[in-house]
Amino acid sequence: MLQSTVKNVMSLGSAGTVLYGLHSFYNSVVRRASGTDIKVGCFVQQATAENEVVMASGKAITKPIVGVVVKDKLINSNVNTDIVKDGSDITVMNEGTILIETTNSSAAQGKYVFLKDSDGSLAFGDTAVLADHTFTGFIVEIGNSNTGKSV
């Protein structure tokens, strides 16, 4: 889900928040963070070691996209965190509805979400194939307010 405004009935969230109110189904996997640049709410790609992931958003895409890092609570804590330390276990959502923030005005409803192979920047297209880009497996459900779509 990519958005800058929301329906009155939907509470605002932060990047990496699973949106249960809009869609109750989601699927996630547990992976280990490899590197210190992984952030909640960003796409990650498969690392060289099995069950490890590295940052994809803002990085060159060389491996398959695993999903989006979900905001988790610390063990024995009520505090949500965006901090992802190298070697820590993280939850990666690969199916469902999640909030991802972008200023890209082409994030319109129904567009396919891509990462540019050379630099991992977000892009959007009308089909599941876009030259020099990797499909993330996600589609925009609610787009930015400047797309002309009602949100």
mmCIF file of C-alpha atoms in Angstrom:
data_model
loop_
_atom_site.group_PDB
_atom_site.id
_atom_site.type_symbol
_atom_site.label_atom_id
_atom_site.label_comp_id
_atom_site.label_asym_id
_atom_site.label_seq_id
_atom_site.Cartn_x
_atom_site.Cartn_y
_atom_site.Cartn_z
ATOM 1 C CA MET A 1 0.000 0.000 0.000
ATOM 2 C CA LEU A 2 1.468 3.331 -0.988
ATOM 3 C CA GLN A 3 -0.300 6.416 0.194
ATOM 4 C CA SER A 4 -0.041 9.968 1.463
ATOM 5 C CA THR A 5 -3.633 10.253 2.679
ATOM 6 C CA VAL A 6 -6.064 7.682 3.999
ATOM 7 C CA LYS A 7 -9.767 7.096 4.425
ATOM 8 C CA ASN A 8 -11.300 8.578 7.569
ATOM 9 C CA VAL A 9 -11.993 5.076 8.837
ATOM 10 C CA MET A 10 -8.371 3.969 8.517
ATOM 11 C CA SER A 11 -5.829 5.150 11.052
ATOM 12 C CA LEU A 12 -2.514 6.534 9.866
ATOM 13 C CA GLY A 13 0.391 4.150 10.122
ATOM 14 C CA SER A 14 4.109 4.222 9.658
ATOM 15 C CA ALA A 15 6.225 2.422 7.079
ATOM 16 C CA GLY A 16 6.288 -1.307 7.717
ATOM 17 C CA THR A 17 2.906 -1.432 9.445
ATOM 18 C CA VAL A 18 0.676 -4.332 8.396
ATOM 19 C CA LEU A 19 -2.796 -2.935 7.665
ATOM 20 C CA TYR A 20 -5.121 -5.441 9.291
ATOM 21 C CA GLY A 21 -8.134 -3.119 9.040
ATOM 22 C CA LEU A 22 -8.037 -3.037 5.258
ATOM 23 C CA HIS A 23 -7.096 -6.639 4.586
ATOM 24 C CA SER A 24 -6.758 -9.319 7.241
ATOM 25 C CA PHE A 25 -4.645 -11.771 5.239
ATOM 26 C CA TYR A 26 -0.889 -11.593 5.150
ATOM 27 C CA ASN A 27 1.998 -14.019 4.883
ATOM 28 C CA SER A 28 5.431 -13.503 6.371
ATOM 29 C CA VAL A 29 8.728 -15.313 6.828
ATOM 30 C CA VAL A 30 11.467 -14.905 9.420
ATOM 31 C CA ARG A 31 14.877 -14.050 8.010
ATOM 32 C CA ARG A 32 18.179 -12.822 9.445
ATOM 33 C CA ALA A 33 19.434 -9.326 8.672
ATOM 34 C CA SER A 34 22.787 -9.312 6.903
ATOM 35 C CA GLY A 35 24.304 -5.847 7.137
ATOM 36 C CA THR A 36 23.469 -2.709 9.085
ATOM 37 C CA ASP A 37 21.465 -0.796 6.466
ATOM 38 C CA ILE A 38 18.179 -2.764 6.637
ATOM 39 C CA LYS A 39 15.207 -0.620 7.651
ATOM 40 C CA VAL A 40 11.628 -1.380 8.602
ATOM 41 C CA GLY A 41 9.194 -0.716 5.738
ATOM 42 C CA CYS A 42 11.776 -1.334 3.018
ATOM 43 C CA PHE A 43 12.153 -4.108 0.486
ATOM 44 C CA VAL A 44 14.864 -6.703 1.054
ATOM 45 C CA GLN A 45 16.522 -9.162 -1.298
ATOM 46 C CA GLN A 46 17.993 -12.599 -0.763
ATOM 47 C CA ALA A 47 21.573 -12.535 0.557
ATOM 48 C CA THR A 48 24.289 -15.020 -0.344
ATOM 49 C CA ALA A 49 23.628 -17.147 2.758
ATOM 50 C CA GLU A 50 20.368 -19.081 3.037
ATOM 51 C CA ASN A 51 17.653 -17.383 5.144
ATOM 52 C CA GLU A 52 19.556 -14.078 5.209
ATOM 53 C CA VAL A 53 18.456 -10.862 3.525
ATOM 54 C CA VAL A 54 20.103 -7.602 2.536
ATOM 55 C CA MET A 55 18.637 -4.221 1.723
ATOM 56 C CA ALA A 56 16.965 -3.806 -1.682
ATOM 57 C CA SER A 57 15.376 -0.341 -1.414
ATOM 58 C CA GLY A 58 18.050 2.111 -2.529
ATOM 59 C CA LYS A 59 20.578 -0.640 -3.385
ATOM 60 C CA ALA A 60 21.479 -2.467 -6.581
ATOM 61 C CA ILE A 61 19.215 -5.476 -7.142
ATOM 62 C CA THR A 62 21.230 -8.648 -7.703
ATOM 63 C CA LYS A 63 19.026 -11.319 -6.070
ATOM 64 C CA PRO A 64 15.280 -12.067 -5.857
ATOM 65 C CA ILE A 65 13.111 -9.730 -3.758
ATOM 66 C CA VAL A 66 12.003 -11.517 -0.572
ATOM 67 C CA GLY A 67 9.462 -8.922 0.634
ATOM 68 C CA VAL A 68 9.072 -5.937 2.958
ATOM 69 C CA VAL A 69 10.464 -5.728 6.500
ATOM 70 C CA VAL A 70 7.550 -5.573 8.946
ATOM 71 C CA LYS A 71 7.560 -3.441 12.081
ATOM 72 C CA ASP A 72 7.983 -5.876 14.981
ATOM 73 C CA LYS A 73 7.856 -5.423 18.716
ATOM 74 C CA LEU A 74 10.982 -6.042 20.711
ATOM 75 C CA ILE A 75 10.841 -9.264 22.746
ATOM 76 C CA ASN A 76 9.266 -8.586 26.163
ATOM 77 C CA SER A 77 8.462 -5.004 25.153
ATOM 78 C CA ASN A 78 5.483 -2.909 24.101
ATOM 79 C CA VAL A 79 7.735 -0.715 21.951
ATOM 80 C CA ASN A 80 7.746 -0.963 18.166
ATOM 81 C CA THR A 81 11.143 -0.310 16.631
ATOM 82 C CA ASP A 82 12.647 0.618 13.261
ATOM 83 C CA ILE A 83 16.095 -0.502 14.426
ATOM 84 C CA VAL A 84 17.398 -3.572 12.623
ATOM 85 C CA LYS A 85 20.796 -4.735 13.823
ATOM 86 C CA ASP A 86 23.104 -6.918 11.761
ATOM 87 C CA GLY A 87 22.445 -10.580 12.504
ATOM 88 C CA SER A 88 19.066 -10.043 14.154
ATOM 89 C CA ASP A 89 15.943 -11.975 13.154
ATOM 90 C CA ILE A 90 13.372 -9.917 11.255
ATOM 91 C CA THR A 91 9.897 -10.547 9.896
ATOM 92 C CA VAL A 92 9.565 -10.102 6.142
ATOM 93 C CA MET A 93 6.076 -9.876 4.659
ATOM 94 C CA ASN A 94 5.808 -11.376 1.194
ATOM 95 C CA GLU A 95 2.012 -11.228 0.781
ATOM 96 C CA GLY A 96 -0.693 -8.955 2.158
ATOM 97 C CA THR A 97 -1.291 -5.239 2.681
ATOM 98 C CA ILE A 98 1.439 -3.072 4.165
ATOM 99 C CA LEU A 99 2.127 0.652 4.324
ATOM 100 C CA ILE A 100 5.060 1.827 2.222
ATOM 101 C CA GLU A 101 5.818 5.530 1.982
ATOM 102 C CA THR A 102 6.792 7.217 -1.270
ATOM 103 C CA THR A 103 6.627 10.632 -2.902
ATOM 104 C CA ASN A 104 6.470 9.057 -6.365
ATOM 105 C CA SER A 105 3.409 10.533 -8.047
ATOM 106 C CA SER A 106 2.985 7.515 -10.352
ATOM 107 C CA ALA A 107 2.057 5.262 -7.405
ATOM 108 C CA ALA A 108 -1.495 4.950 -8.662
ATOM 109 C CA GLN A 109 -3.994 2.290 -7.676
ATOM 110 C CA GLY A 110 -3.496 -0.948 -9.602
ATOM 111 C CA LYS A 111 0.123 -0.262 -10.614
ATOM 112 C CA TYR A 112 2.769 -2.976 -10.220
ATOM 113 C CA VAL A 113 5.609 -2.122 -7.808
ATOM 114 C CA PHE A 114 9.201 -2.473 -9.072
ATOM 115 C CA LEU A 115 12.724 -1.719 -7.897
ATOM 116 C CA LYS A 116 15.196 -0.406 -10.457
ATOM 117 C CA ASP A 117 17.997 -2.955 -10.899
ATOM 118 C CA SER A 118 20.830 -0.394 -10.798
ATOM 119 C CA ASP A 119 19.876 1.552 -7.665
ATOM 120 C CA GLY A 120 16.799 -0.034 -6.011
ATOM 121 C CA SER A 121 14.600 3.017 -6.510
ATOM 122 C CA LEU A 122 10.823 2.496 -6.573
ATOM 123 C CA ALA A 123 9.072 2.460 -9.916
ATOM 124 C CA PHE A 124 5.555 1.597 -11.036
ATOM 125 C CA GLY A 125 4.191 0.003 -14.187
ATOM 126 C CA ASP A 126 1.031 -1.223 -15.862
ATOM 127 C CA THR A 127 2.237 -4.828 -16.297
ATOM 128 C CA ALA A 128 4.351 -7.251 -14.242
ATOM 129 C CA VAL A 129 7.344 -6.693 -16.545
ATOM 130 C CA LEU A 130 9.412 -3.496 -16.747
ATOM 131 C CA ALA A 131 12.813 -3.349 -18.480
ATOM 132 C CA ASP A 132 15.827 -3.013 -16.120
ATOM 133 C CA HIS A 133 13.564 -3.438 -13.065
ATOM 134 C CA THR A 134 12.701 -6.273 -10.681
ATOM 135 C CA PHE A 135 9.046 -6.906 -9.805
ATOM 136 C CA THR A 136 8.558 -6.895 -6.026
ATOM 137 C CA GLY A 137 5.428 -9.053 -6.059
ATOM 138 C CA PHE A 138 3.301 -6.153 -4.763
ATOM 139 C CA ILE A 139 0.600 -4.022 -6.407
ATOM 140 C CA VAL A 140 -0.557 -0.565 -5.258
ATOM 141 C CA GLU A 141 -3.927 -0.828 -3.527
ATOM 142 C CA ILE A 142 -4.295 2.799 -2.452
ATOM 143 C CA GLY A 143 -2.115 5.318 -4.297
ATOM 144 C CA ASN A 144 -0.787 8.753 -3.547
ATOM 145 C CA SER A 145 -3.391 11.511 -3.340
ATOM 146 C CA ASN A 146 -1.908 13.346 -6.313
ATOM 147 C CA THR A 147 -2.731 10.462 -8.679
ATOM 148 C CA GLY A 148 -6.328 11.578 -8.951
ATOM 149 C CA LYS A 149 -7.619 8.386 -7.329
ATOM 150 C CA SER A 150 -9.899 8.657 -4.330
ATOM 151 C CA VAL A 151 -8.349 7.198 -1.208
#
